[in-house]
Short mmCIF file of C-alpha atoms in Angstrom, two decimals:
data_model
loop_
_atom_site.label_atom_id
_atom_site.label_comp_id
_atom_site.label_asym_id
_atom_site.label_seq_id
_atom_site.Cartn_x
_atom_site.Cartn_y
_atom_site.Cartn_z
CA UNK W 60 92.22 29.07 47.78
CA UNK W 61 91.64 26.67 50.53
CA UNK W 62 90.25 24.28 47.77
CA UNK W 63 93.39 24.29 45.79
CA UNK W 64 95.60 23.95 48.35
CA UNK W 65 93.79 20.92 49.93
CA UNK W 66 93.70 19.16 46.32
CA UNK W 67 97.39 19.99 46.00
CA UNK W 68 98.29 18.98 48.94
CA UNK W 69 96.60 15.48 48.85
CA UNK W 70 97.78 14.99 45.24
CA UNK W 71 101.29 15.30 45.96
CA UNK W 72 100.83 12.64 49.29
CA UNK W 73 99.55 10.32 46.96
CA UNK W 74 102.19 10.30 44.61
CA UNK W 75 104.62 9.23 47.38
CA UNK W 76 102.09 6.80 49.21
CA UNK W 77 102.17 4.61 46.10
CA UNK W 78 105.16 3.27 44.23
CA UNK W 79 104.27 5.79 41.02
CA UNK W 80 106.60 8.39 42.15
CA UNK W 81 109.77 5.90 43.05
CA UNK W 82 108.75 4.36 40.05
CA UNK W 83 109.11 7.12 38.01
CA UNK W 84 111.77 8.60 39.41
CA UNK W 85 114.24 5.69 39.38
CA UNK W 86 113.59 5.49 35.34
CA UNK W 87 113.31 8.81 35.30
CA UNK W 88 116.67 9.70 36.47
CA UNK W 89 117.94 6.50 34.72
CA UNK W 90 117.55 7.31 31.18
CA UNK W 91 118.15 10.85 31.96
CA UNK W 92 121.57 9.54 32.97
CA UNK W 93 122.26 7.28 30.32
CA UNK W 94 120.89 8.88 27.29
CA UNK W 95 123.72 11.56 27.40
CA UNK W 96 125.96 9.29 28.15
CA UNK W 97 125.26 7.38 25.45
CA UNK W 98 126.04 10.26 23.62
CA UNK W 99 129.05 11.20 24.23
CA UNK W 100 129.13 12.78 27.00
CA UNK W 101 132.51 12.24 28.41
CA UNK W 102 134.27 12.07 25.40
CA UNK W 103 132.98 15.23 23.46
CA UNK W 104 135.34 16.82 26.34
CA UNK W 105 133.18 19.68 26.89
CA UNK W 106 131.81 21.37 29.70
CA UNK W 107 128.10 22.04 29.33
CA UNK W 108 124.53 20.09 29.44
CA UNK W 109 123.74 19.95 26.18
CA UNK W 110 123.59 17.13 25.66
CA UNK W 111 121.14 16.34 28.70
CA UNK W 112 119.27 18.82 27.64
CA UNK W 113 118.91 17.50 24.08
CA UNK W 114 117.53 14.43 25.49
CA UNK W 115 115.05 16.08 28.07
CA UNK W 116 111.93 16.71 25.35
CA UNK W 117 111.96 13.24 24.34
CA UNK W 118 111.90 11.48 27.39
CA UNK W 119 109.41 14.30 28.52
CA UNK W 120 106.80 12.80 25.73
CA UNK W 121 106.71 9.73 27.18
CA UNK W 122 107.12 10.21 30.90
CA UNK W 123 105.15 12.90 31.50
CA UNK W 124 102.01 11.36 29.92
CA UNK W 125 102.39 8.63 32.80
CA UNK W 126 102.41 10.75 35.41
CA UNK W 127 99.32 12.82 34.15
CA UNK W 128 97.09 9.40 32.48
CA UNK W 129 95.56 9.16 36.39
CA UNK W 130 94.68 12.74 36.96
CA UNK W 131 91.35 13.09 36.18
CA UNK W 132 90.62 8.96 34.50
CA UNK W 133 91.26 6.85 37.86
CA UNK W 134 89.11 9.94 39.67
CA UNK W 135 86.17 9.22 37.44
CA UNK W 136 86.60 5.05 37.13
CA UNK W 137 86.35 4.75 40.86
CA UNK W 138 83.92 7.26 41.49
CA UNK W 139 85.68 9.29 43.93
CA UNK W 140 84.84 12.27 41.50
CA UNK W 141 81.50 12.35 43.03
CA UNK W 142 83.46 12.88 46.47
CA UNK W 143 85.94 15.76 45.52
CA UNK W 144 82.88 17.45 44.31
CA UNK W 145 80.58 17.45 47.26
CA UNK W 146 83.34 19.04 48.74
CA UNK W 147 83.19 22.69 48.65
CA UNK W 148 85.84 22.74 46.09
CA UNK W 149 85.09 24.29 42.22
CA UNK W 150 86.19 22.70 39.37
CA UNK W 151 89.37 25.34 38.25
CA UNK W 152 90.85 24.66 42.13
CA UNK W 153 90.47 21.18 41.46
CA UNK W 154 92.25 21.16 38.02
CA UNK W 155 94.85 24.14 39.23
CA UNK W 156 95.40 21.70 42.52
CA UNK W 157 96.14 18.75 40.67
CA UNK W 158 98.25 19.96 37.88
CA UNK W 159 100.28 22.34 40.32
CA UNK W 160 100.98 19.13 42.52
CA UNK W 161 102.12 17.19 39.02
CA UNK W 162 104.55 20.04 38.30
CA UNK W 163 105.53 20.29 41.35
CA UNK W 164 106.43 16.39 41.46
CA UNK W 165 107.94 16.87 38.01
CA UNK W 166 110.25 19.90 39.33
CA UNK W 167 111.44 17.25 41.93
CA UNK W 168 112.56 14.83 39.10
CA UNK W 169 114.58 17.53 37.85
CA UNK W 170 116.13 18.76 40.85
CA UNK W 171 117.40 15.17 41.43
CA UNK W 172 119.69 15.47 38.16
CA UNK W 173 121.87 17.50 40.20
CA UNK W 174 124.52 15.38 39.65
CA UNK W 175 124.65 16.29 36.03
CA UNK W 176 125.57 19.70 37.08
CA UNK W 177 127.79 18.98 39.36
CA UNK W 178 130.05 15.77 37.15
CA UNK W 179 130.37 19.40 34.70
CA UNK W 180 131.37 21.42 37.26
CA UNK W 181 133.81 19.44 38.80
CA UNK W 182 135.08 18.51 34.87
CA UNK W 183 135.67 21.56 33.82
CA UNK W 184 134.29 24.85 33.70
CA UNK W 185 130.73 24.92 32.33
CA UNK W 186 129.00 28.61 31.58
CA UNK W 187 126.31 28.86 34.51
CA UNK W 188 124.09 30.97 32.52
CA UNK W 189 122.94 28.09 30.13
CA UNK W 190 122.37 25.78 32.62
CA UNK W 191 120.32 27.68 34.66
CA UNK W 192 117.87 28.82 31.41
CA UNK W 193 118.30 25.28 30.28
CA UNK W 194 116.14 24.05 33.48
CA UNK W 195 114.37 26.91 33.78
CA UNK W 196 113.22 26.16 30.10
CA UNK W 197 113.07 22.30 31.01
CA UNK W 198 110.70 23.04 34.27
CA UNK W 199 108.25 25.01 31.57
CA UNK W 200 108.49 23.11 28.87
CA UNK W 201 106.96 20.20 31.69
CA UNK W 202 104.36 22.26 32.44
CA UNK W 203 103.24 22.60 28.70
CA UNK W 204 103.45 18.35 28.39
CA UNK W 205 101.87 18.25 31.49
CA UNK W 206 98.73 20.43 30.66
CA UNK W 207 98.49 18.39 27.75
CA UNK W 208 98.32 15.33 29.72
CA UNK W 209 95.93 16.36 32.37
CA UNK W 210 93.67 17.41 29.36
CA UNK W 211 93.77 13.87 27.93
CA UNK W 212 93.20 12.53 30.85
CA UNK W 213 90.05 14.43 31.87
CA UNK W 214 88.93 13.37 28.53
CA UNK W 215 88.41 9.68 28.88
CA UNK W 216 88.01 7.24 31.73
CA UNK W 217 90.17 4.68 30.55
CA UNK W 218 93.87 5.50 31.53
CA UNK W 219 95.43 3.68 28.44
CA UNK W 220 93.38 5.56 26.04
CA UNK W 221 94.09 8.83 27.88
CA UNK W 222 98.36 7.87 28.15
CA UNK W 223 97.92 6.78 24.58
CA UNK W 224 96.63 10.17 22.87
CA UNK W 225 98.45 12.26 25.25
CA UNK W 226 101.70 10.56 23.82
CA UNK W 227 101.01 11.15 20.63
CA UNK W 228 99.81 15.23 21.12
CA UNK W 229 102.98 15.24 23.12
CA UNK W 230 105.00 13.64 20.53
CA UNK W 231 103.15 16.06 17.39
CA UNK W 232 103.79 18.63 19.48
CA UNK W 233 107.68 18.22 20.08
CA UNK W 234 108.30 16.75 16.83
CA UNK W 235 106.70 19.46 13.75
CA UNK W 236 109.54 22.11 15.60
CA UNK W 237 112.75 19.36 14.35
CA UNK W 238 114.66 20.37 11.71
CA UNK W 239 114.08 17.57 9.78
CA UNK W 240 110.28 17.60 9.97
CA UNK W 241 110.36 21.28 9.05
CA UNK W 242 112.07 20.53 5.77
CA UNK W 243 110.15 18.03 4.79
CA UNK W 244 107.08 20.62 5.43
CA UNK W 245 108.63 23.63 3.15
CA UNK W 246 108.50 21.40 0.14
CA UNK W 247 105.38 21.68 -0.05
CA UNK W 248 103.92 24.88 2.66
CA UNK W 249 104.39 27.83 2.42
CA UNK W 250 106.82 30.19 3.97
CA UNK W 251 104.42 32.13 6.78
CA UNK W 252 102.72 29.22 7.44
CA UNK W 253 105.98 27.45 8.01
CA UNK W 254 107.30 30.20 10.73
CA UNK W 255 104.24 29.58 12.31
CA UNK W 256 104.25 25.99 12.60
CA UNK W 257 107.81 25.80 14.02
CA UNK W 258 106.84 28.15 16.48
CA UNK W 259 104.03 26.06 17.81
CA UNK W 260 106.60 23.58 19.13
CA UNK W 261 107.92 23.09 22.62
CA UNK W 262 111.37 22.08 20.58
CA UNK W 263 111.82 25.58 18.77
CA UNK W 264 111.02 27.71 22.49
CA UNK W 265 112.87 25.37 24.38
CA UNK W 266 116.11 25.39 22.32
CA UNK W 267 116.27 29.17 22.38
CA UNK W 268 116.18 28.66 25.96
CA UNK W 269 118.94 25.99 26.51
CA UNK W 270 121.36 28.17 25.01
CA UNK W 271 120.79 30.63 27.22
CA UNK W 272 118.45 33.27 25.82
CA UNK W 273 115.31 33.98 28.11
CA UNK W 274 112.93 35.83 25.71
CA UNK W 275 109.86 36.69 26.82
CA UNK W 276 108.27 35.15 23.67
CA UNK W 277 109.62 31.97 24.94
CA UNK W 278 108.20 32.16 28.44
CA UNK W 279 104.74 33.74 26.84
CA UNK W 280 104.50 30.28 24.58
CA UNK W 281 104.78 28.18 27.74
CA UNK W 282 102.56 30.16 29.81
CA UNK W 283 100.31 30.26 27.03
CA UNK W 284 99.95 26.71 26.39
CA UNK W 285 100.01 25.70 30.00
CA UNK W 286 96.91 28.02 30.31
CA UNK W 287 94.87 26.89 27.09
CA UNK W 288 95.17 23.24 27.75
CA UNK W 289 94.56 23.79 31.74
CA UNK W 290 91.66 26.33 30.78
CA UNK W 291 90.19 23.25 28.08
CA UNK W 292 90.56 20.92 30.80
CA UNK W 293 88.33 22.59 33.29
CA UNK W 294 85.47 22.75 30.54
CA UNK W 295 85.92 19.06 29.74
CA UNK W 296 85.24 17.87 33.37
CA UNK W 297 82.64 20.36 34.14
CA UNK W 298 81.15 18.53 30.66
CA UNK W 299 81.72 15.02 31.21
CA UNK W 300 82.64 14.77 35.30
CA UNK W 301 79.21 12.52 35.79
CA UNK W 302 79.30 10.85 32.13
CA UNK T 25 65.40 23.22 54.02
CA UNK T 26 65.25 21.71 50.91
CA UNK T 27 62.95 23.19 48.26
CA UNK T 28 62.82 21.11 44.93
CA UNK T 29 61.07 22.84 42.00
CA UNK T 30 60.57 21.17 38.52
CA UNK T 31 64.16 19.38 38.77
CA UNK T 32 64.21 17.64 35.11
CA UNK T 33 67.73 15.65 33.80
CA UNK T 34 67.91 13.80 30.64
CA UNK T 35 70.93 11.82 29.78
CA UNK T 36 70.40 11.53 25.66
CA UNK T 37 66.87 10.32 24.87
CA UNK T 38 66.80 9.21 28.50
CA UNK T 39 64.42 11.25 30.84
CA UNK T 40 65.83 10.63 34.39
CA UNK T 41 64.70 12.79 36.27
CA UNK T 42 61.46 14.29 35.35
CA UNK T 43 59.92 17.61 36.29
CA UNK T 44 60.19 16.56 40.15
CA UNK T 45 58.88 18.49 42.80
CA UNK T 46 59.11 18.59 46.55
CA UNK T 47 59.69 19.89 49.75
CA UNK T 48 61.75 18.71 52.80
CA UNK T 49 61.61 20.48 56.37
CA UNK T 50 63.84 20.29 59.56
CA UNK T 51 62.71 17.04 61.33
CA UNK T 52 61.81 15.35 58.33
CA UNK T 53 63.79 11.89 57.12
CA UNK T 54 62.29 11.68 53.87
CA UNK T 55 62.94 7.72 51.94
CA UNK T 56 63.20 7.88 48.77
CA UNK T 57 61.60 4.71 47.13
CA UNK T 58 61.85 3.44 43.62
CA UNK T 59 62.87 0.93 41.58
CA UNK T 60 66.26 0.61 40.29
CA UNK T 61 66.52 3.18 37.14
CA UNK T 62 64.08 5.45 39.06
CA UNK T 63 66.02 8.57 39.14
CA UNK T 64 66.78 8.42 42.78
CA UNK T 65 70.31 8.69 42.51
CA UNK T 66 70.54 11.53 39.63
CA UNK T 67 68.20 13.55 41.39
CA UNK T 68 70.50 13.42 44.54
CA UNK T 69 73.36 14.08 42.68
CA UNK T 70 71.53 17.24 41.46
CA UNK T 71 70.93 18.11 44.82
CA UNK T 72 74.73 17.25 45.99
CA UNK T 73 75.49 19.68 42.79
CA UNK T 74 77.24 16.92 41.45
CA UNK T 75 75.20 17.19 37.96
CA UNK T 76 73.79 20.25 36.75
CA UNK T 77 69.96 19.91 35.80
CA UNK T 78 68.76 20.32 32.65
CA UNK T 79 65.67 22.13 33.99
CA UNK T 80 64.29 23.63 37.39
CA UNK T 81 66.40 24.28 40.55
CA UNK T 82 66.44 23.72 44.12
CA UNK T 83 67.65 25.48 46.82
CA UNK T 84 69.60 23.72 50.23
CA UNK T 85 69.47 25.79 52.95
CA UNK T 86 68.30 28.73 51.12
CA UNK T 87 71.04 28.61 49.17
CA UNK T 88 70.02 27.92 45.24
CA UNK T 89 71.88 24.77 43.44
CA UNK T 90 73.43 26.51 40.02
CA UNK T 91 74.08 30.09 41.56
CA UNK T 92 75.50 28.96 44.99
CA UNK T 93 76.95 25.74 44.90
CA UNK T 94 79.77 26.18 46.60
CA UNK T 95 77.50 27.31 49.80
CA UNK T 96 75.13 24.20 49.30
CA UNK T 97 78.22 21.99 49.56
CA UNK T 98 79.23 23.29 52.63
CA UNK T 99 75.92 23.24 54.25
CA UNK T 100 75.22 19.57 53.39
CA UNK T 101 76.99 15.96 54.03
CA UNK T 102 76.60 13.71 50.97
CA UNK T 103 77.32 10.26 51.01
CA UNK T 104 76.95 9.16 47.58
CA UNK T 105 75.96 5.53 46.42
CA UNK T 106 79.25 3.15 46.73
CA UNK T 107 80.59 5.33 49.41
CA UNK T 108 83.55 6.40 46.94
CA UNK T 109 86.71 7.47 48.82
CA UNK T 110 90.99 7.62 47.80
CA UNK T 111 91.47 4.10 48.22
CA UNK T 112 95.37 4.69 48.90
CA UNK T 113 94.77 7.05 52.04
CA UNK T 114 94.76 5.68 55.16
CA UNK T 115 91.17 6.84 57.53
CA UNK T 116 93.10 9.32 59.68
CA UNK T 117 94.65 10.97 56.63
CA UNK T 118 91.71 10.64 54.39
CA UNK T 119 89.57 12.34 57.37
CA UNK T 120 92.07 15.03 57.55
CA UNK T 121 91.84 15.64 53.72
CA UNK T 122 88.41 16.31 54.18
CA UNK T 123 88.55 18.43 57.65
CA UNK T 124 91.30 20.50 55.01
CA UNK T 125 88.57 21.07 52.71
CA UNK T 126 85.53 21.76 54.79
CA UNK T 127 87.99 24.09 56.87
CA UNK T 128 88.11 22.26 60.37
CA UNK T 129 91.08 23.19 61.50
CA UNK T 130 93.32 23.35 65.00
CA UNK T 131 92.07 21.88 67.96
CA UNK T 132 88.29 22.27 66.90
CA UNK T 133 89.88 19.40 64.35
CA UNK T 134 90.97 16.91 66.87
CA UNK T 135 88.22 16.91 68.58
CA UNK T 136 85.72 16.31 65.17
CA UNK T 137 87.81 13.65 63.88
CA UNK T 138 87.91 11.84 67.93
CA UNK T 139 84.26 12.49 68.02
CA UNK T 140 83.57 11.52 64.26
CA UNK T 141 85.72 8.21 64.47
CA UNK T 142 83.79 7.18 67.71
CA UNK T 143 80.42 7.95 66.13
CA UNK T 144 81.35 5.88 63.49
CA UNK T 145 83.00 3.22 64.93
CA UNK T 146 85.62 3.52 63.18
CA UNK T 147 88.82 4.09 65.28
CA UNK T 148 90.02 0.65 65.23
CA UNK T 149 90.80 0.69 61.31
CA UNK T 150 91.77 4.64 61.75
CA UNK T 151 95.65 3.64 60.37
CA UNK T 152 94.77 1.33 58.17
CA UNK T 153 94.53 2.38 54.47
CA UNK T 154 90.49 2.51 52.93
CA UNK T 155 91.62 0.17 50.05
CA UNK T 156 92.13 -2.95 52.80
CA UNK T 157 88.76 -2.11 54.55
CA UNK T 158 85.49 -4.64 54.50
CA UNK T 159 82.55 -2.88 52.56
CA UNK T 160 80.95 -1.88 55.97
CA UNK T 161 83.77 -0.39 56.96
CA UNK T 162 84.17 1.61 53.37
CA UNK T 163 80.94 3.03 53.70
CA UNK T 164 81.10 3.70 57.65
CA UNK T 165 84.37 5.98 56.59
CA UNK T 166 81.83 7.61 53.85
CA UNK T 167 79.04 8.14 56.72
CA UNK T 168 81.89 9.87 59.03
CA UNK T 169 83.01 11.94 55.86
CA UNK T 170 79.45 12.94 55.46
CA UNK T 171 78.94 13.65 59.05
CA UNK T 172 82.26 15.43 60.05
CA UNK T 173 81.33 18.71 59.73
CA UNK T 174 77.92 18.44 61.36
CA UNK T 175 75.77 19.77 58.44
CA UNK T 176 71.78 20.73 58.58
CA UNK T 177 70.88 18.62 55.21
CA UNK T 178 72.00 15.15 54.74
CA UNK T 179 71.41 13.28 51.94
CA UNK T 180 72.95 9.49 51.83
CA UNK T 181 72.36 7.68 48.37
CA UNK T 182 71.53 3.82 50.08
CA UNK T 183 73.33 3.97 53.15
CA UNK T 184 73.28 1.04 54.56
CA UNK T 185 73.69 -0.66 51.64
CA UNK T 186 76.29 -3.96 52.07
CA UNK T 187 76.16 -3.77 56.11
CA UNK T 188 75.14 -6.82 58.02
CA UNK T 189 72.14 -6.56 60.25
CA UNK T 190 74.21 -5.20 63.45
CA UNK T 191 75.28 -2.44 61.38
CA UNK T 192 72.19 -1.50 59.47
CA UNK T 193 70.95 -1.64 63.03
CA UNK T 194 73.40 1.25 64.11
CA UNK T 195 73.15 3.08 60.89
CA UNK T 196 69.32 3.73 61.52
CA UNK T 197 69.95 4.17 65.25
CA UNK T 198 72.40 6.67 64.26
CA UNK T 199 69.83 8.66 62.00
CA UNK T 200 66.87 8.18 63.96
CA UNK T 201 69.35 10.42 66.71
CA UNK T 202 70.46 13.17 64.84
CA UNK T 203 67.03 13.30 62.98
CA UNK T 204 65.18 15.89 64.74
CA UNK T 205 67.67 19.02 64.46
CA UNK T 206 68.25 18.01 60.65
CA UNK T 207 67.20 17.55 57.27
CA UNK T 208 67.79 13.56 55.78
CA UNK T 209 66.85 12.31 52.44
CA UNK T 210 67.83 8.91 52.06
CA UNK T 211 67.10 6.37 48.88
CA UNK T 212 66.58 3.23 49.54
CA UNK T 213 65.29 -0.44 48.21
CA UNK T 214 64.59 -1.63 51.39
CA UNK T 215 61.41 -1.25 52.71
CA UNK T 216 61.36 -2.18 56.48
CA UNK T 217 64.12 0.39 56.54
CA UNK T 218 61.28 3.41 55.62
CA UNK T 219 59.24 1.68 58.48
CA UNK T 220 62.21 2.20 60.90
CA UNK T 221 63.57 5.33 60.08
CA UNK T 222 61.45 7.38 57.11
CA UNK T 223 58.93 9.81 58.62
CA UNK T 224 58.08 10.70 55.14
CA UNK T 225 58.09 8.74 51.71
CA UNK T 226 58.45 9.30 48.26
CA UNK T 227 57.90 7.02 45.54
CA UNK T 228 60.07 7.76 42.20
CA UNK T 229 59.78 5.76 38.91
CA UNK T 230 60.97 7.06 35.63
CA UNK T 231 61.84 9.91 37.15
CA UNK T 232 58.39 10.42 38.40
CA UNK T 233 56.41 11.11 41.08
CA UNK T 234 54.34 8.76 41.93
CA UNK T 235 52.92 9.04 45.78
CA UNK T 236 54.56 11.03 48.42
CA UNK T 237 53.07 10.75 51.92
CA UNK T 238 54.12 9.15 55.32
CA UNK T 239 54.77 5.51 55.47
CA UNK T 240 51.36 4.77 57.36
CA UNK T 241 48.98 6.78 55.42
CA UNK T 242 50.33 5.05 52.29
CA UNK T 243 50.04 1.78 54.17
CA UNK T 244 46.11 2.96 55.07
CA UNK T 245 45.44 4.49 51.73
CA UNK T 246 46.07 0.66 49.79
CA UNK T 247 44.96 -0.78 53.18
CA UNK T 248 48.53 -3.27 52.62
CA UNK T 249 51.61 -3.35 53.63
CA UNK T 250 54.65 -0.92 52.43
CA UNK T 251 56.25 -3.60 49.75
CA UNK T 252 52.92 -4.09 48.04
CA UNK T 253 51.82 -0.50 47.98
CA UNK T 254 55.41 -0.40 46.40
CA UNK T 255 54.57 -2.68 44.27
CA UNK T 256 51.03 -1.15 42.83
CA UNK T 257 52.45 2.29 42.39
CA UNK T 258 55.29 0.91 40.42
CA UNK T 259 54.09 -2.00 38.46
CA UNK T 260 50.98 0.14 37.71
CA UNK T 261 53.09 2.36 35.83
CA UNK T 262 54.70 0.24 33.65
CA UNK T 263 51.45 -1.63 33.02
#
């Protein structure tokens, strides 16, 4: 325990003793901003954050990567791998420390869109429900990006390479639960194999969740995936931590 | 304190480390010689349980290298080569990171780092953050990680590596002080620096043994000095 903690703990300093976390929260919280407003928001006169939320998986796929492409790459490229390990600290604390202190950072982010909340609240009179399961749904569906990061980054030392394919497994992922992907897919699949790719996606779980149904099949998917890619992470850097 | 028995590590086709061999006792600063390549530094990281051997164990302290190595972490300081360290963390708050993980805690804390920092002499760069520091400086922060919570087995991949001549000078005085109530292995390319500090030596190439033996029987046994024996027992190899 003392392992993760200490990993955790120095993670989350470092994000705030270099510029990454101001610069990722200023654009961040910019294009969260902006991106409903672009669509709409004001105008479609209604109280509720769907729109922000409709927006939130698609900046996820690119910001999220950003945050995780240093993880476990700049740890190898400079060596200081070899340090964290002669500590006594085992590889799951290590992993489990450093993507707790990511989601953690991440859950910040979201918190600071409080005044999306609030500009509804003060509008009109917005169902709390929906919001609440909307960033409930948002803080999990993080996790699940984020997993996927850290994975791609414990697979390569080069922290373009890692951003790069954690983009696009982000972006696969997200994408094959769309509507539009989906039909394209049922000219040609069929049926079961359909319902099973759409539930694969952080899109289909997520949506349930924004409108304010918390299903435990839902939560499972996230926990699930945050789990498997956290679980393949550990086995990649006990593989390749000296390579 | 440290028992080494048939340690072997291949990377691909590449024998590193092979089928090594050797004892180290309290008392003992044992130099490990060889030419770059040798093995020196993968069969330390073996011993750090940095790398997992292909072959063969060890045990530190008693404690064995793949079924303990959580307990042969904590009861050994390893400096490796490069002195790596978070570049963005200032000394105090990088020493505290590692007080956090080797458990130091409360006032028994304050005191290590005060006494660690002065050992060191480090205190006058103690706010300053690791990536501004001068190479000596880098790796005198590794040393005091290494030493801070007082282990039994040291083992420092080319420690003095990049000092000037005052600070080798300390380095070795340092070691030659806390040498007889531990166990130090120490690589090195230097040779004058197994004269000064190295009560034992052994020489590694292609992840061989080669000679192991105190500096001055080697020195009698080739009736020459230490950088020719060197020489012989490597070049002869390759020959």
């Amino acid at each position: 325990m003392t392992g993760f903690w200490t990993v955790c703990k120095r993670e989350l300093k470092g994000y705030f003793a270099t510029p990454v976390a101001y610069v990722f929260l200023i654009i961040f919280l910019f294009f969260a901003g902006y991106l409903p407003f672009k669509e709409r928001f004001f105008e479609a006169r209604q109280a509720d954050l769907r729109l922000f939320f409709q927006w939130l998986p698609i900046l996820f796929v690119f910001m999220i990567p950003s945050t995780t492409m240093r993880l476990w790459s700049e740890e190898r490229k400079s060596g200081s791998i070899e340090l964290l390990f002669s500590l006594p600290i085992t590889t799951s604390q290590a992993v489990l420390g450093k993507f707790v202190a990511a989601w953690f950072f991440i859950g910040i982010a979201l918190l600071l869109t409080f005044p999306m909340p609030i500009t509804v609240f003060y509008l009109g009179h917005p169902d709390l429900g929906p919001i609440l399961t909307g960033y409930l749904g948002g803080f999990l569906m993080a996790g699940g990006y984020l997993a996927i990061g850290c994975f791609f980054s414990a697979l390569t030392k080069n922290q373009v390479i890692s951003f790069i394919l954690a983009v696009v497994a982000c972006a696969v992922i997200f994408s094959i639960g769309l509507p539009t992907t989906l039909d394209y897919l049922s000219g040609f699949l069929p049926k079961a194999i359909l319902g099973a790719i759409e539930n694969l996606s952080f899109q289909t779980h997520f949506e349930s969740m924004q409108k304010g149904i918390v299903a435990f099949k839902d939560i499972s998917y996230f926990i699930l995936m945050i789990v498997g890619w956290v679980w393949a992470c550990c086995i990649i850097l006990e593989e390749r931590k000296a390579a | 304190m440290i028992n080494v028995t048939n340690l072997r590590r291949c990377f691909g086709p590449i024998v590193a480390v092979d089928d090594i061999s050797f004892e180290v006792g309290k008392g003992e600063v044992l130099g490990f010689l060889g030419p770059n390549g040798a093995g020196k530094s993968t069969a330390m990281k073996m011993l750090a349980c940095f790398l997992t051997p292909d072959g063969g164990t060890a045990t530190v302290c008693g404690h064995d290298i793949l079924r303990n190595p959580i307990k042969v972490r904590q009861s050994l300081g390893y400096l490796a080569e490069n002195a790596p360290a978070y570049g963005e963390m200032t000394v105090g708050s990088f020493l505290n990171f590692i007080c956090d993980a080797r458990k130091i805690q409360g006032k028994a804390r304050g005191e290590t780092i005060e006494h660690i920092t002065g050992l060191c002499a480090i205190e006058s760069v103690y706010h300053q953050t690791i990536d501004t520091l001068s190479k000596g400086y880098r790796r005198r922060v590794g040393l005091a990680q290494t030493l801070i919570h007082d282990p039994k087995v040291l083992i420092l991949d080319e420690p003095t590596d990049g000092l000037d001549p005052n600070q080798k000078h300390e380095v070795r005085k340092l070691i030659n002080k806390m040498a007889k109530d531990k166990c130090i292995v120490i690589s090195t390319h230097i040779l004058e620096e197994v004269d000064a500090i190295c009560t034992r030596s052994i020489i590694i190439s292609k992840g061989k043994i080669l000679a192991d033996d105190t500096p001055e029987a080697l020195k009698e046994k080739y009736q020459c000095g230490l950088d020719e024996v060197f020489r012989m027992i490597t070049k002869g190899e390759s020959a």
